[in-house]
mmCIF file with all atom_site columns, C-alpha atoms in Angstrom:
data_model
loop_
_atom_site.group_PDB
_atom_site.id
_atom_site.type_symbol
_atom_site.label_atom_id
_atom_site.label_alt_id
_atom_site.label_comp_id
_atom_site.label_asym_id
_atom_site.label_entity_id
_atom_site.label_seq_id
_atom_site.pdbx_PDB_ins_code
_atom_site.Cartn_x
_atom_site.Cartn_y
_atom_site.Cartn_z
_atom_site.occupancy
_atom_site.B_iso_or_equiv
_atom_site.pdbx_formal_charge
_atom_site.auth_seq_id
_atom_site.auth_comp_id
_atom_site.auth_asym_id
_atom_site.auth_atom_id
_atom_site.pdbx_PDB_model_num
ATOM 1   C CA . MET P 1 1   ? -34.646 32.691 -13.907 1.00 0.00 ? 1315 MET P CA 1
ATOM 2   C CA . ALA P 1 2   ? -31.726 35.239 -13.532 1.00 0.00 ? 1316 ALA P CA 1
ATOM 3   C CA . ILE P 1 3   ? -30.219 33.426 -10.696 1.00 0.00 ? 1317 ILE P CA 1
ATOM 4   C CA . GLU P 1 4   ? -30.246 30.118 -12.722 1.00 0.00 ? 1318 GLU P CA 1
ATOM 5   C CA . ALA P 1 5   ? -28.585 31.906 -15.518 1.00 0.00 ? 1319 ALA P CA 1
ATOM 6   C CA . ASP P 1 6   ? -25.941 33.386 -13.262 1.00 0.00 ? 1320 ASP P CA 1
ATOM 7   C CA . VAL P 1 7   ? -25.276 29.946 -11.811 1.00 0.00 ? 1321 VAL P CA 1
ATOM 8   C CA . LYS P 1 8   ? -24.741 28.412 -15.103 1.00 0.00 ? 1322 LYS P CA 1
ATOM 9   C CA . ARG P 1 9   ? -22.678 31.153 -16.279 1.00 0.00 ? 1323 ARG P CA 1
ATOM 10  C CA . ILE P 1 10  ? -20.382 31.066 -13.267 1.00 0.00 ? 1324 ILE P CA 1
ATOM 11  C CA . TYR P 1 11  ? -20.033 27.288 -13.712 1.00 0.00 ? 1325 TYR P CA 1
ATOM 12  C CA . ALA P 1 12  ? -19.150 27.582 -17.380 1.00 0.00 ? 1326 ALA P CA 1
ATOM 13  C CA . GLU P 1 13  ? -16.549 30.301 -16.686 1.00 0.00 ? 1327 GLU P CA 1
ATOM 14  C CA . ASN P 1 14  ? -15.016 28.951 -13.470 1.00 0.00 ? 1328 ASN P CA 1
ATOM 15  C CA . LEU P 1 15  ? -14.785 25.305 -13.727 1.00 0.00 ? 1329 LEU P CA 1
ATOM 16  C CA . LYS P 1 16  ? -12.005 24.424 -15.882 1.00 0.00 ? 1330 LYS P CA 1
ATOM 17  C CA . ALA P 1 17  ? -10.648 20.786 -16.178 1.00 0.00 ? 1331 ALA P CA 1
ATOM 18  C CA . ILE P 1 18  ? -6.898  21.460 -16.267 1.00 0.00 ? 1332 ILE P CA 1
ATOM 19  C CA . GLU P 1 19  ? -7.287  23.730 -13.134 1.00 0.00 ? 1333 GLU P CA 1
ATOM 20  C CA . TYR P 1 20  ? -9.399  21.174 -11.247 1.00 0.00 ? 1334 TYR P CA 1
ATOM 21  C CA . HIS P 1 21  ? -6.827  18.431 -12.351 1.00 0.00 ? 1335 HIS P CA 1
ATOM 22  C CA . THR P 1 22  ? -4.095  20.316 -10.806 1.00 0.00 ? 1336 THR P CA 1
ATOM 23  C CA . GLU P 1 23  ? -6.003  21.246 -7.539  1.00 0.00 ? 1337 GLU P CA 1
ATOM 24  C CA . ILE P 1 24  ? -7.169  17.649 -7.034  1.00 0.00 ? 1338 ILE P CA 1
ATOM 25  C CA . HIS P 1 25  ? -3.668  16.316 -7.523  1.00 0.00 ? 1339 HIS P CA 1
ATOM 26  C CA . ASN P 1 26  ? -2.280  18.658 -4.846  1.00 0.00 ? 1340 ASN P CA 1
ATOM 27  C CA . ALA P 1 27  ? -5.259  17.579 -2.573  1.00 0.00 ? 1341 ALA P CA 1
ATOM 28  C CA . PHE P 1 28  ? -4.508  13.846 -3.229  1.00 0.00 ? 1342 PHE P CA 1
ATOM 29  C CA . GLN P 1 29  ? -0.839  14.254 -2.100  1.00 0.00 ? 1343 GLN P CA 1
ATOM 30  C CA . ASP P 1 30  ? -1.875  15.778 1.279   1.00 0.00 ? 1344 ASP P CA 1
ATOM 31  C CA . GLN P 1 31  ? -5.127  13.711 1.883   1.00 0.00 ? 1345 GLN P CA 1
ATOM 32  C CA . LYS P 1 32  ? -4.687  10.487 0.023   1.00 0.00 ? 1346 LYS P CA 1
ATOM 33  C CA . ILE P 1 33  ? -6.594  8.633  2.809   1.00 0.00 ? 1347 ILE P CA 1
ATOM 34  C CA . TYR P 1 34  ? -9.729  10.348 1.849   1.00 0.00 ? 1348 TYR P CA 1
ATOM 35  C CA . PHE P 1 35  ? -9.528  9.328  -1.576  1.00 0.00 ? 1349 PHE P CA 1
ATOM 36  C CA . GLU P 1 36  ? -8.864  5.670  -0.448  1.00 0.00 ? 1350 GLU P CA 1
ATOM 37  C CA . ILE P 1 37  ? -11.818 5.537  1.782   1.00 0.00 ? 1351 ILE P CA 1
ATOM 38  C CA . GLY P 1 38  ? -14.152 7.074  -0.869  1.00 0.00 ? 1352 GLY P CA 1
ATOM 39  C CA . LEU P 1 39  ? -12.749 4.729  -3.730  1.00 0.00 ? 1353 LEU P CA 1
ATOM 40  C CA . THR P 1 40  ? -12.753 1.675  -1.291  1.00 0.00 ? 1354 THR P CA 1
ATOM 41  C CA . PHE P 1 41  ? -16.426 2.453  -0.463  1.00 0.00 ? 1355 PHE P CA 1
ATOM 42  C CA . LEU P 1 42  ? -17.478 2.426  -4.062  1.00 0.00 ? 1356 LEU P CA 1
ATOM 43  C CA . TYR P 1 43  ? -15.549 -0.712 -4.734  1.00 0.00 ? 1357 TYR P CA 1
ATOM 44  C CA . ASP P 1 44  ? -17.208 -2.457 -1.801  1.00 0.00 ? 1358 ASP P CA 1
ATOM 45  C CA . VAL P 1 45  ? -20.731 -1.283 -2.613  1.00 0.00 ? 1359 VAL P CA 1
ATOM 46  C CA . LEU P 1 46  ? -20.462 -2.416 -6.200  1.00 0.00 ? 1360 LEU P CA 1
ATOM 47  C CA . LYS P 1 47  ? -18.552 -5.786 -5.368  1.00 0.00 ? 1361 LYS P CA 1
ATOM 48  C CA . SER P 1 48  ? -21.503 -6.656 -3.092  1.00 0.00 ? 1362 SER P CA 1
ATOM 49  C CA . ARG P 1 49  ? -23.689 -6.840 -6.054  1.00 0.00 ? 1363 ARG P CA 1
ATOM 50  C CA . ARG P 1 50  ? -26.614 -4.878 -4.175  1.00 0.00 ? 1364 ARG P CA 1
ATOM 51  C CA . PHE P 1 51  ? -27.017 -2.636 -7.192  1.00 0.00 ? 1365 PHE P CA 1
ATOM 52  C CA . GLN P 1 52  ? -27.360 -4.693 -10.349 1.00 0.00 ? 1366 GLN P CA 1
ATOM 53  C CA . GLY P 1 53  ? -28.127 -4.156 -14.062 1.00 0.00 ? 1367 GLY P CA 1
ATOM 54  C CA . LYS P 1 54  ? -26.261 -3.180 -17.174 1.00 0.00 ? 1368 LYS P CA 1
ATOM 55  C CA . LYS P 1 55  ? -26.604 0.662  -17.358 1.00 0.00 ? 1369 LYS P CA 1
ATOM 56  C CA . LEU P 1 56  ? -24.958 3.354  -14.927 1.00 0.00 ? 1370 LEU P CA 1
ATOM 57  C CA . LEU P 1 57  ? -25.559 7.178  -15.283 1.00 0.00 ? 1371 LEU P CA 1
ATOM 58  C CA . ASP P 1 58  ? -22.614 8.969  -13.720 1.00 0.00 ? 1372 ASP P CA 1
ATOM 59  C CA . VAL P 1 59  ? -24.060 12.524 -12.856 1.00 0.00 ? 1373 VAL P CA 1
ATOM 60  C CA . GLY P 1 60  ? -21.847 15.458 -12.572 1.00 0.00 ? 1374 GLY P CA 1
ATOM 61  C CA . SER P 1 61  ? -18.781 13.497 -13.797 1.00 0.00 ? 1375 SER P CA 1
ATOM 62  C CA . GLY P 1 62  ? -16.498 16.562 -13.893 1.00 0.00 ? 1376 GLY P CA 1
ATOM 63  C CA . ALA P 1 63  ? -13.401 15.540 -15.900 1.00 0.00 ? 1377 ALA P CA 1
ATOM 64  C CA . ILE P 1 64  ? -12.567 12.670 -13.786 1.00 0.00 ? 1378 ILE P CA 1
ATOM 65  C CA . VAL P 1 65  ? -12.849 8.901  -14.316 1.00 0.00 ? 1379 VAL P CA 1
ATOM 66  C CA . HIS P 1 66  ? -11.652 7.243  -11.030 1.00 0.00 ? 1380 HIS P CA 1
ATOM 67  C CA . ASN P 1 67  ? -15.050 7.475  -9.631  1.00 0.00 ? 1381 ASN P CA 1
ATOM 68  C CA . ILE P 1 68  ? -16.373 5.008  -12.161 1.00 0.00 ? 1382 ILE P CA 1
ATOM 69  C CA . ALA P 1 69  ? -13.252 2.668  -12.168 1.00 0.00 ? 1383 ALA P CA 1
ATOM 70  C CA . SER P 1 70  ? -14.983 0.013  -10.084 1.00 0.00 ? 1384 SER P CA 1
ATOM 71  C CA . ALA P 1 71  ? -18.409 0.415  -11.687 1.00 0.00 ? 1385 ALA P CA 1
ATOM 72  C CA . SER P 1 72  ? -16.854 -0.320 -15.022 1.00 0.00 ? 1386 SER P CA 1
ATOM 73  C CA . ALA P 1 73  ? -16.354 -4.045 -13.838 1.00 0.00 ? 1387 ALA P CA 1
ATOM 74  C CA . TYR P 1 74  ? -20.067 -4.426 -13.321 1.00 0.00 ? 1388 TYR P CA 1
ATOM 75  C CA . PHE P 1 75  ? -21.872 -2.077 -15.642 1.00 0.00 ? 1389 PHE P CA 1
ATOM 76  C CA . PRO P 1 76  ? -20.915 -2.552 -19.351 1.00 0.00 ? 1390 PRO P CA 1
ATOM 77  C CA . ILE P 1 77  ? -22.952 0.640  -20.226 1.00 0.00 ? 1391 ILE P CA 1
ATOM 78  C CA . ILE P 1 78  ? -21.910 3.830  -18.434 1.00 0.00 ? 1392 ILE P CA 1
ATOM 79  C CA . ILE P 1 79  ? -22.941 7.331  -19.465 1.00 0.00 ? 1393 ILE P CA 1
ATOM 80  C CA . GLN P 1 80  ? -20.921 10.124 -17.895 1.00 0.00 ? 1394 GLN P CA 1
ATOM 81  C CA . SER P 1 81  ? -22.509 13.570 -17.793 1.00 0.00 ? 1395 SER P CA 1
ATOM 82  C CA . ASP P 1 82  ? -21.507 17.005 -16.721 1.00 0.00 ? 1396 ASP P CA 1
ATOM 83  C CA . PHE P 1 83  ? -22.914 20.689 -17.104 1.00 0.00 ? 1397 PHE P CA 1
ATOM 84  C CA . VAL P 1 84  ? -19.631 22.254 -18.010 1.00 0.00 ? 1398 VAL P CA 1
ATOM 85  C CA . GLU P 1 85  ? -18.507 21.877 -21.599 1.00 0.00 ? 1399 GLU P CA 1
ATOM 86  C CA . ASP P 1 86  ? -14.691 22.020 -20.722 1.00 0.00 ? 1400 ASP P CA 1
ATOM 87  C CA . ASN P 1 87  ? -15.205 19.015 -18.437 1.00 0.00 ? 1401 ASN P CA 1
ATOM 88  C CA . ARG P 1 88  ? -17.006 16.995 -21.112 1.00 0.00 ? 1402 ARG P CA 1
ATOM 89  C CA . GLU P 1 89  ? -14.538 17.783 -23.816 1.00 0.00 ? 1403 GLU P CA 1
ATOM 90  C CA . THR P 1 90  ? -11.796 16.777 -21.782 1.00 0.00 ? 1404 THR P CA 1
ATOM 91  C CA . LEU P 1 91  ? -13.471 13.651 -20.703 1.00 0.00 ? 1405 LEU P CA 1
ATOM 92  C CA . LYS P 1 92  ? -14.044 12.923 -24.480 1.00 0.00 ? 1406 LYS P CA 1
ATOM 93  C CA . ARG P 1 93  ? -10.439 13.486 -25.248 1.00 0.00 ? 1407 ARG P CA 1
ATOM 94  C CA . TRP P 1 94  ? -9.463  11.084 -22.268 1.00 0.00 ? 1408 TRP P CA 1
ATOM 95  C CA . HIS P 1 95  ? -11.545 8.433  -23.762 1.00 0.00 ? 1409 HIS P CA 1
ATOM 96  C CA . LYS P 1 96  ? -9.910  8.920  -27.081 1.00 0.00 ? 1410 LYS P CA 1
ATOM 97  C CA . GLN P 1 97  ? -6.525  8.638  -25.256 1.00 0.00 ? 1411 GLN P CA 1
ATOM 98  C CA . ASP P 1 98  ? -5.751  12.289 -26.331 1.00 0.00 ? 1412 ASP P CA 1
ATOM 99  C CA . SER P 1 99  ? -6.058  13.965 -22.883 1.00 0.00 ? 1413 SER P CA 1
ATOM 100 C CA . PRO P 1 100 ? -3.451  16.047 -21.027 1.00 0.00 ? 1414 PRO P CA 1
ATOM 101 C CA . LEU P 1 101 ? -4.922  14.749 -17.873 1.00 0.00 ? 1415 LEU P CA 1
ATOM 102 C CA . ASP P 1 102 ? -3.384  11.660 -16.190 1.00 0.00 ? 1416 ASP P CA 1
ATOM 103 C CA . TRP P 1 103 ? -5.675  10.139 -13.659 1.00 0.00 ? 1417 TRP P CA 1
ATOM 104 C CA . SER P 1 104 ? -3.341  7.000  -13.186 1.00 0.00 ? 1418 SER P CA 1
ATOM 105 C CA . GLU P 1 105 ? -2.318  8.160  -9.610  1.00 0.00 ? 1419 GLU P CA 1
ATOM 106 C CA . PHE P 1 106 ? -6.034  8.042  -8.567  1.00 0.00 ? 1420 PHE P CA 1
ATOM 107 C CA . LEU P 1 107 ? -6.630  4.892  -10.558 1.00 0.00 ? 1421 LEU P CA 1
ATOM 108 C CA . SER P 1 108 ? -3.940  3.076  -8.546  1.00 0.00 ? 1422 SER P CA 1
ATOM 109 C CA . ILE P 1 109 ? -6.467  2.934  -5.660  1.00 0.00 ? 1423 ILE P CA 1
ATOM 110 C CA . PRO P 1 110 ? -9.117  0.771  -7.397  1.00 0.00 ? 1424 PRO P CA 1
ATOM 111 C CA . ALA P 1 111 ? -6.437  -0.979 -9.250  1.00 0.00 ? 1425 ALA P CA 1
ATOM 112 C CA . ARG P 1 112 ? -5.002  -2.216 -6.021  1.00 0.00 ? 1426 ARG P CA 1
ATOM 113 C CA . LEU P 1 113 ? -8.187  -3.269 -4.681  1.00 0.00 ? 1427 LEU P CA 1
ATOM 114 C CA . GLU P 1 114 ? -9.040  -5.422 -7.783  1.00 0.00 ? 1428 GLU P CA 1
ATOM 115 C CA . ASP P 1 115 ? -5.599  -6.907 -8.175  1.00 0.00 ? 1429 ASP P CA 1
ATOM 116 C CA . TYR P 1 116 ? -3.039  -6.500 -5.340  1.00 0.00 ? 1430 TYR P CA 1
ATOM 117 C CA . LYS P 1 117 ? -0.376  -8.902 -6.513  1.00 0.00 ? 1431 LYS P CA 1
ATOM 118 C CA . SER P 1 118 ? 0.110   -7.800 -10.210 1.00 0.00 ? 1432 SER P CA 1
ATOM 119 C CA . ASP P 1 119 ? 2.156   -4.726 -11.353 1.00 0.00 ? 1433 ASP P CA 1
ATOM 120 C CA . VAL P 1 120 ? -0.032  -1.759 -10.548 1.00 0.00 ? 1434 VAL P CA 1
ATOM 121 C CA . LYS P 1 121 ? 0.789   0.017  -13.906 1.00 0.00 ? 1435 LYS P CA 1
ATOM 122 C CA . GLU P 1 122 ? -0.460  -3.113 -15.761 1.00 0.00 ? 1436 GLU P CA 1
ATOM 123 C CA . VAL P 1 123 ? -3.560  -3.023 -13.629 1.00 0.00 ? 1437 VAL P CA 1
ATOM 124 C CA . ILE P 1 124 ? -4.129  0.720  -14.281 1.00 0.00 ? 1438 ILE P CA 1
ATOM 125 C CA . ALA P 1 125 ? -3.669  0.289  -17.900 1.00 0.00 ? 1439 ALA P CA 1
ATOM 126 C CA . LYS P 1 126 ? -6.404  -2.581 -18.144 1.00 0.00 ? 1440 LYS P CA 1
ATOM 127 C CA . LEU P 1 127 ? -8.710  -0.457 -15.962 1.00 0.00 ? 1441 LEU P CA 1
ATOM 128 C CA . GLU P 1 128 ? -8.328  2.521  -18.383 1.00 0.00 ? 1442 GLU P CA 1
ATOM 129 C CA . SER P 1 129 ? -9.094  0.171  -21.193 1.00 0.00 ? 1443 SER P CA 1
ATOM 130 C CA . ARG P 1 130 ? -12.135 -1.209 -19.384 1.00 0.00 ? 1444 ARG P CA 1
ATOM 131 C CA . ILE P 1 131 ? -13.387 2.370  -18.461 1.00 0.00 ? 1445 ILE P CA 1
ATOM 132 C CA . ARG P 1 132 ? -13.069 3.471  -22.000 1.00 0.00 ? 1446 ARG P CA 1
ATOM 133 C CA . ASN P 1 133 ? -14.975 0.464  -23.257 1.00 0.00 ? 1447 ASN P CA 1
ATOM 134 C CA . ALA P 1 134 ? -17.728 0.906  -20.862 1.00 0.00 ? 1448 ALA P CA 1
ATOM 135 C CA . VAL P 1 135 ? -18.437 4.599  -21.337 1.00 0.00 ? 1449 VAL P CA 1
ATOM 136 C CA . LYS P 1 136 ? -20.609 4.890  -24.289 1.00 0.00 ? 1450 LYS P CA 1
ATOM 137 C CA . ALA P 1 137 ? -21.040 8.667  -24.093 1.00 0.00 ? 1451 ALA P CA 1
ATOM 138 C CA . VAL P 1 138 ? -20.261 11.821 -22.312 1.00 0.00 ? 1452 VAL P CA 1
ATOM 139 C CA . VAL P 1 139 ? -23.249 14.150 -22.410 1.00 0.00 ? 1453 VAL P CA 1
ATOM 140 C CA . HIS P 1 140 ? -24.479 17.411 -21.233 1.00 0.00 ? 1454 HIS P CA 1
ATOM 141 C CA . CYS P 1 141 ? -26.406 17.375 -17.878 1.00 0.00 ? 1455 CYS P CA 1
ATOM 142 C CA . ASP P 1 142 ? -28.265 20.405 -16.650 1.00 0.00 ? 1456 ASP P CA 1
ATOM 143 C CA . PHE P 1 143 ? -30.363 19.964 -13.349 1.00 0.00 ? 1457 PHE P CA 1
ATOM 144 C CA . LEU P 1 144 ? -31.897 23.578 -13.783 1.00 0.00 ? 1458 LEU P CA 1
ATOM 145 C CA . SER P 1 145 ? -33.388 22.513 -17.057 1.00 0.00 ? 1459 SER P CA 1
ATOM 146 C CA . ASP P 1 146 ? -36.616 20.607 -17.744 1.00 0.00 ? 1460 ASP P CA 1
ATOM 147 C CA . ASP P 1 147 ? -34.422 18.285 -19.982 1.00 0.00 ? 1461 ASP P CA 1
ATOM 148 C CA . VAL P 1 148 ? -31.749 17.270 -17.550 1.00 0.00 ? 1462 VAL P CA 1
ATOM 149 C CA . LEU P 1 149 ? -30.154 15.110 -20.206 1.00 0.00 ? 1463 LEU P CA 1
ATOM 150 C CA . ASN P 1 150 ? -29.781 15.629 -23.802 1.00 0.00 ? 1464 ASN P CA 1
ATOM 151 C CA . LEU P 1 151 ? -31.055 12.198 -24.884 1.00 0.00 ? 1465 LEU P CA 1
ATOM 152 C CA . ASP P 1 152 ? -29.825 12.889 -28.528 1.00 0.00 ? 1466 ASP P CA 1
ATOM 153 C CA . GLU P 1 153 ? -26.259 12.581 -27.445 1.00 0.00 ? 1467 GLU P CA 1
ATOM 154 C CA . ILE P 1 154 ? -26.815 9.127  -25.961 1.00 0.00 ? 1468 ILE P CA 1
ATOM 155 C CA . PRO P 1 155 ? -26.698 5.947  -28.328 1.00 0.00 ? 1469 PRO P CA 1
ATOM 156 C CA . THR P 1 156 ? -30.173 4.170  -28.206 1.00 0.00 ? 1470 THR P CA 1
ATOM 157 C CA . GLU P 1 157 ? -28.679 1.013  -26.585 1.00 0.00 ? 1471 GLU P CA 1
ATOM 158 C CA . ALA P 1 158 ? -27.341 3.331  -23.662 1.00 0.00 ? 1472 ALA P CA 1
ATOM 159 C CA . GLY P 1 159 ? -30.478 5.309  -23.190 1.00 0.00 ? 1473 GLY P CA 1
ATOM 160 C CA . PRO P 1 160 ? -32.660 5.360  -20.105 1.00 0.00 ? 1474 PRO P CA 1
ATOM 161 C CA . PRO P 1 161 ? -33.841 3.889  -17.790 1.00 0.00 ? 1475 PRO P CA 1
ATOM 162 C CA . TYR P 1 162 ? -30.621 3.490  -15.805 1.00 0.00 ? 1476 TYR P CA 1
ATOM 163 C CA . ASP P 1 163 ? -29.909 0.783  -13.225 1.00 0.00 ? 1477 ASP P CA 1
ATOM 164 C CA . LEU P 1 164 ? -27.744 2.988  -11.053 1.00 0.00 ? 1478 LEU P CA 1
#
């Protein structure tokens, strides 16, 4: 139990959304191809319709939205979850269009995959709107707890079971 408490404390104290945003943006500049590969893989898997349904649970969301960009085209109900309160609060602010974090550079990848001919800024704006419409809640998630998700934070229509 002491180890679990230490892990939780370390995560809460050290994982900060703004710092992560800076680090991942720096990595993006140097390693864009890896982000393109990962986001293209997600796009292709979701476009294949191999996984179908209405509800998606994004576990360990961090403070990012680009990993659910393609999913928002196929899953009208998305729940984002993370252990770190700073990440959850930052995500909630992003969904209210009140966040200091700008993910548009990352969203340009799925935007181009979905619509290569249109102005990328317009497609990103549509993508951001679609993500905001699909995400029904940003909730606490704790794999070291018996109750992994706090179901009280999730609207009834967006609760389990999840299709993906």
